[in-house]
Amino acid sequence: MIVSALTPILAPSILAGDHADLAASAHVVAEAGAAWIHLDIMDGHFVPNLTFGPQMLAALRAHGSKLFFDTHLMLAEPHKYVEAFARAGANLISVHIEPAYDHRATLQRIRELGCQCGIVLNPGTPAEAVESLLPIVDLVLVMTVQPGFGGQPFREDMLAKLEKLSGWRSARGLSFRLEVDGGIDLKTAPLCRQAGADTFVAGTSFFKAQDRPRFVAAFAQL
Ligand code: DX5
Ligand code: ZN
């Protein structure tokens, strides 16, 4: 059991919000007491779905959102867009390891732009694929579903990957956050916490929760 020393953070995903009124969905997140919001950015190439662009972040900021924008770029060429998302109001930008581009230079660029940087692994990508980047990231995002759509079932086989990454983190004195995304709810989150996760993306389970402030408080107790 490798429980992270980092305070648990819930990042509700706007993907499960109202796409006809995203400002209202961001307000629901803030009202429920969450500090982070997870923004799923999809290009229809790296994943078979399309969502939002940098203008959406700028519009949420213009509507007064003060939330921490945890921005997940599911893009085939993320290096071309990090500047636009940083300027639009992102606080953390995470990019996937799978597409071929200069990961290290892109992660450094995200930091130069004043944002925290994260690296993301799809379920089929081994932890070793990001091992050399661990010293230069603020967050590692382990996908617990194949990216593209919310509402998919949690993949328990990802727990071993979480344990490996959290083992490396403590053995090497690193301090990156370990985030999970996909099928996370009050049943699957404790499993991930036990395996070393400390940051939890929840779309469907958050927006469907009967009592959202209670849902948020439960994650703070993980
Ligand atoms: C997949 C997306 C989803 C979303 C959360 O590309 O990244 O994982 O954030 O999905 P659910 O609805 O399962 O919490
Ligand atoms: Zn995501």
CSV table of C-alpha atoms and ligand atoms in Angstrom, one decimal:
chain,number,residue,atom,x,y,z
A,1,MET,CA,0.0,0.0,0.0
A,2,ILE,CA,1.6,3.3,-1.1
A,3,VAL,CA,-0.7,6.1,0.0
A,4,SER,CA,0.5,9.5,-1.3
A,5,ALA,CA,1.5,12.1,1.2
A,6,LEU,CA,-0.1,14.7,-1.0
A,7,THR,CA,-3.5,16.1,0.0
A,8,PRO,CA,-6.2,14.5,-2.2
A,9,ILE,CA,-7.7,16.8,-4.8
A,10,LEU,CA,-10.9,16.3,-6.8
A,11,ALA,CA,-11.0,17.8,-10.3
A,12,PRO,CA,-14.6,17.5,-11.7
A,13,SER,CA,-14.5,17.2,-15.5
A,14,ILE,CA,-16.5,19.7,-17.5
A,15,LEU,CA,-16.9,17.0,-20.1
A,16,ALA,CA,-19.9,15.7,-18.1
A,17,GLY,CA,-21.3,19.2,-17.7
A,18,ASP,CA,-23.8,21.1,-19.9
A,19,HIS,CA,-22.1,21.8,-23.2
A,20,ALA,CA,-24.7,24.4,-23.9
A,21,ASP,CA,-23.8,26.3,-20.7
A,22,LEU,CA,-20.3,25.6,-19.7
A,23,ALA,CA,-20.1,28.7,-17.5
A,24,ALA,CA,-23.0,27.4,-15.4
A,25,SER,CA,-21.2,24.0,-15.2
A,26,ALA,CA,-18.0,25.6,-14.0
A,27,HIS,CA,-20.1,27.5,-11.4
A,28,VAL,CA,-21.7,24.3,-10.2
A,29,VAL,CA,-18.1,22.9,-9.7
A,30,ALA,CA,-17.1,26.0,-7.6
A,31,GLU,CA,-20.3,26.1,-5.6
A,32,ALA,CA,-19.8,22.4,-4.7
A,33,GLY,CA,-16.5,23.4,-3.0
A,34,ALA,CA,-14.0,22.0,-5.6
A,35,ALA,CA,-10.9,24.1,-6.2
A,36,TRP,CA,-9.9,22.4,-9.5
A,37,ILE,CA,-11.9,21.8,-12.7
A,38,HIS,CA,-10.7,19.3,-15.3
A,39,LEU,CA,-11.0,20.5,-18.9
A,40,ASP,CA,-10.9,17.7,-21.5
A,41,ILE,CA,-9.6,19.1,-24.8
A,42,MET,CA,-10.1,16.7,-27.8
A,43,ASP,CA,-9.1,17.1,-31.5
A,44,GLY,CA,-10.9,14.2,-33.3
A,45,HIS,CA,-7.5,12.8,-34.3
A,46,PHE,CA,-5.7,11.6,-31.2
A,47,VAL,CA,-9.1,10.6,-29.8
A,48,PRO,CA,-12.3,10.0,-31.8
A,49,ASN,CA,-14.2,12.9,-30.3
A,50,LEU,CA,-14.2,16.7,-30.4
A,51,THR,CA,-14.6,19.1,-27.5
A,52,PHE,CA,-13.3,22.6,-26.7
A,53,GLY,CA,-10.5,25.1,-27.7
A,54,PRO,CA,-8.6,27.8,-25.9
A,55,GLN,CA,-11.4,30.3,-26.4
A,56,MET,CA,-13.6,28.2,-24.0
A,57,LEU,CA,-11.0,28.7,-21.2
A,58,ALA,CA,-10.8,32.5,-21.9
A,59,ALA,CA,-14.6,32.6,-21.8
A,60,LEU,CA,-14.8,30.9,-18.5
A,61,ARG,CA,-12.3,33.3,-17.1
A,62,ALA,CA,-14.3,36.2,-18.6
A,63,HIS,CA,-17.3,34.8,-16.7
A,64,GLY,CA,-15.3,35.1,-13.5
A,65,SER,CA,-14.2,31.5,-12.9
A,66,LYS,CA,-11.3,31.4,-10.4
A,67,LEU,CA,-11.0,27.7,-10.5
A,68,PHE,CA,-7.7,25.9,-11.1
A,69,PHE,CA,-7.9,24.9,-14.8
A,70,ASP,CA,-6.5,21.4,-15.0
A,71,THR,CA,-6.2,21.2,-18.8
A,72,HIS,CA,-5.9,17.7,-20.4
A,73,LEU,CA,-4.8,18.0,-24.0
A,74,MET,CA,-5.9,14.9,-26.0
A,75,LEU,CA,-4.3,16.2,-29.2
A,76,ALA,CA,-2.1,14.7,-31.9
A,77,GLU,CA,0.1,17.8,-31.9
A,78,PRO,CA,-0.2,19.3,-28.4
A,79,HIS,CA,3.1,21.2,-28.7
A,80,LYS,CA,1.4,23.5,-31.2
A,81,TYR,CA,-1.3,24.5,-28.7
A,82,VAL,CA,0.3,24.9,-25.2
A,83,GLU,CA,0.9,28.6,-25.7
A,84,ALA,CA,-2.7,29.3,-26.7
A,85,PHE,CA,-4.1,27.4,-23.7
A,86,ALA,CA,-1.6,29.1,-21.3
A,87,ARG,CA,-2.6,32.5,-22.6
A,88,ALA,CA,-6.3,31.6,-22.3
A,89,GLY,CA,-6.0,30.9,-18.6
A,90,ALA,CA,-4.8,27.3,-18.0
A,91,ASN,CA,-3.1,26.7,-14.7
A,92,LEU,CA,-1.9,23.2,-15.5
A,93,ILE,CA,-1.5,21.7,-19.0
A,94,SER,CA,-1.0,17.9,-19.4
A,95,VAL,CA,0.1,16.4,-22.7
A,96,HIS,CA,0.1,12.7,-23.8
A,97,ILE,CA,3.3,10.7,-24.2
A,98,GLU,CA,1.9,8.7,-27.2
A,99,PRO,CA,2.1,11.2,-30.1
A,100,ALA,CA,5.6,11.9,-31.5
A,101,TYR,CA,6.9,15.3,-30.6
A,102,ASP,CA,9.6,16.7,-28.3
A,103,HIS,CA,7.9,15.9,-25.0
A,104,ARG,CA,10.7,17.3,-22.9
A,105,ALA,CA,10.9,20.6,-24.7
A,106,THR,CA,7.0,20.9,-24.6
A,107,LEU,CA,6.9,20.3,-20.8
A,108,GLN,CA,9.6,22.9,-20.3
A,109,ARG,CA,7.7,25.3,-22.5
A,110,ILE,CA,4.5,24.8,-20.5
A,111,ARG,CA,6.5,25.8,-17.3
A,112,GLU,CA,8.1,28.8,-19.1
A,113,LEU,CA,4.5,30.0,-19.9
A,114,GLY,CA,3.8,30.0,-16.1
A,115,CYS,CA,1.7,26.8,-16.0
A,116,GLN,CA,2.3,23.5,-14.2
A,117,CYS,CA,3.1,20.7,-16.6
A,118,GLY,CA,1.8,17.1,-16.7
A,119,ILE,CA,2.4,14.0,-18.7
A,120,VAL,CA,-0.4,11.5,-19.6
A,121,LEU,CA,-0.4,7.8,-20.2
A,122,ASN,CA,-3.1,5.9,-22.0
A,123,PRO,CA,-4.1,2.5,-20.5
A,124,GLY,CA,-2.0,0.6,-23.1
A,125,THR,CA,1.2,2.7,-22.3
A,126,PRO,CA,3.6,1.3,-19.7
A,127,ALA,CA,4.9,3.5,-16.9
A,128,GLU,CA,8.4,3.1,-18.3
A,129,ALA,CA,7.4,5.3,-21.2
A,130,VAL,CA,7.4,8.4,-18.9
A,131,GLU,CA,10.1,7.3,-16.4
A,132,SER,CA,12.8,9.7,-17.7
A,133,LEU,CA,10.4,12.7,-17.6
A,134,LEU,CA,9.3,12.2,-13.9
A,135,PRO,CA,11.9,14.7,-12.5
A,136,ILE,CA,10.6,17.5,-14.7
A,137,VAL,CA,6.8,17.2,-14.3
A,138,ASP,CA,4.4,18.5,-11.7
A,139,LEU,CA,1.8,15.8,-12.4
A,140,VAL,CA,1.4,12.3,-14.0
A,141,LEU,CA,-2.0,11.5,-15.3
A,142,VAL,CA,-2.8,7.7,-15.6
A,143,MET,CA,-5.9,7.2,-17.8
A,144,THR,CA,-8.2,4.6,-16.2
A,145,VAL,CA,-10.3,4.5,-19.4
A,146,GLN,CA,-9.3,4.8,-23.1
A,147,PRO,CA,-9.6,8.6,-23.7
A,148,GLY,CA,-12.4,10.1,-25.8
A,149,PHE,CA,-15.6,9.7,-23.8
A,150,GLY,CA,-16.9,10.1,-20.3
A,151,GLY,CA,-19.0,7.5,-18.6
A,152,GLN,CA,-16.8,4.5,-19.3
A,153,PRO,CA,-16.1,1.7,-16.8
A,154,PHE,CA,-13.0,2.1,-14.6
A,155,ARG,CA,-10.1,-0.2,-15.5
A,156,GLU,CA,-8.8,-1.9,-12.4
A,157,ASP,CA,-5.8,-3.2,-14.3
A,158,MET,CA,-4.4,0.4,-14.1
A,159,LEU,CA,-3.8,0.0,-10.3
A,160,ALA,CA,-0.5,-1.8,-10.9
A,161,LYS,CA,0.7,1.1,-13.0
A,162,LEU,CA,-0.2,3.6,-10.3
A,163,GLU,CA,1.7,1.5,-7.7
A,164,LYS,CA,4.8,1.4,-9.9
A,165,LEU,CA,4.7,5.2,-10.5
A,166,SER,CA,4.1,6.0,-6.8
A,167,GLY,CA,6.9,3.6,-5.8
A,168,TRP,CA,9.3,5.4,-8.1
A,169,ARG,CA,8.1,8.8,-6.7
A,170,SER,CA,8.8,7.9,-3.1
A,171,ALA,CA,12.0,5.9,-3.8
A,172,ARG,CA,13.5,8.8,-5.9
A,173,GLY,CA,12.3,11.7,-3.6
A,174,LEU,CA,10.1,13.1,-6.4
A,175,SER,CA,6.9,15.2,-5.7
A,176,PHE,CA,4.7,15.0,-8.8
A,177,ARG,CA,1.0,14.6,-8.3
A,178,LEU,CA,-0.5,11.3,-9.5
A,179,GLU,CA,-3.9,11.8,-11.2
A,180,VAL,CA,-6.4,9.3,-12.4
A,181,ASP,CA,-9.1,10.0,-15.0
A,182,GLY,CA,-12.0,7.9,-16.1
A,183,GLY,CA,-14.7,5.9,-14.2
A,184,ILE,CA,-13.6,7.6,-10.9
A,185,ASP,CA,-16.3,7.6,-8.2
A,186,LEU,CA,-16.5,7.0,-4.5
A,187,LYS,CA,-16.0,3.2,-5.0
A,188,THR,CA,-13.0,3.4,-7.4
A,189,ALA,CA,-11.2,6.4,-5.9
A,190,PRO,CA,-10.2,4.6,-2.6
A,191,LEU,CA,-8.6,1.8,-4.7
A,192,CYS,CA,-6.6,4.4,-6.6
A,193,ARG,CA,-5.7,6.3,-3.4
A,194,GLN,CA,-4.4,3.0,-1.9
A,195,ALA,CA,-2.3,2.6,-5.0
A,196,GLY,CA,-0.7,6.0,-4.6
A,197,ALA,CA,-3.1,8.4,-6.5
A,198,ASP,CA,-3.8,11.8,-5.0
A,199,THR,CA,-5.6,13.7,-7.7
A,200,PHE,CA,-9.0,12.5,-9.0
A,201,VAL,CA,-10.9,13.5,-12.2
A,202,ALA,CA,-14.6,12.8,-11.9
A,203,GLY,CA,-17.1,13.8,-14.6
A,204,THR,CA,-20.1,11.6,-14.6
A,205,SER,CA,-20.1,10.7,-10.9
A,206,PHE,CA,-19.7,14.4,-9.9
A,207,PHE,CA,-22.5,15.8,-12.1
A,208,LYS,CA,-24.8,12.9,-11.2
A,209,ALA,CA,-24.2,13.2,-7.4
A,210,GLN,CA,-27.3,13.9,-5.4
A,211,ASP,CA,-25.3,16.0,-2.9
A,212,ARG,CA,-22.3,17.5,-4.7
A,213,PRO,CA,-20.8,19.4,-1.7
A,214,ARG,CA,-20.9,16.0,0.2
A,215,PHE,CA,-19.3,14.3,-2.8
A,216,VAL,CA,-16.5,16.9,-2.8
A,217,ALA,CA,-16.0,16.6,1.0
A,218,ALA,CA,-15.7,12.8,0.6
A,219,PHE,CA,-12.8,13.1,-1.7
A,220,ALA,CA,-11.0,15.4,0.8
A,221,GLN,CA,-11.2,12.6,3.3
A,222,LEU,CA,-9.6,9.9,1.0
B,1,DX5,C1,-11.9,10.6,-21.3
B,1,DX5,C2,-12.2,11.8,-20.4
B,1,DX5,C3,-13.0,11.3,-19.2
B,1,DX5,C4,-13.6,12.3,-18.4
B,1,DX5,C5,-14.1,11.8,-17.1
B,1,DX5,O1,-11.2,11.1,-22.4
B,1,DX5,O2,-11.0,12.3,-19.9
B,1,DX5,O3,-12.3,10.4,-18.5
B,1,DX5,O4,-12.6,13.2,-18.0
B,1,DX5,O5,-14.9,10.7,-17.4
B,1,DX5,P1,-16.0,10.1,-16.3
B,1,DX5,O6,-17.3,10.6,-16.8
B,1,DX5,O7,-15.8,8.6,-16.4
B,1,DX5,O8,-15.6,10.6,-14.9
B,2,ZN,ZN,-9.3,14.1,-18.9
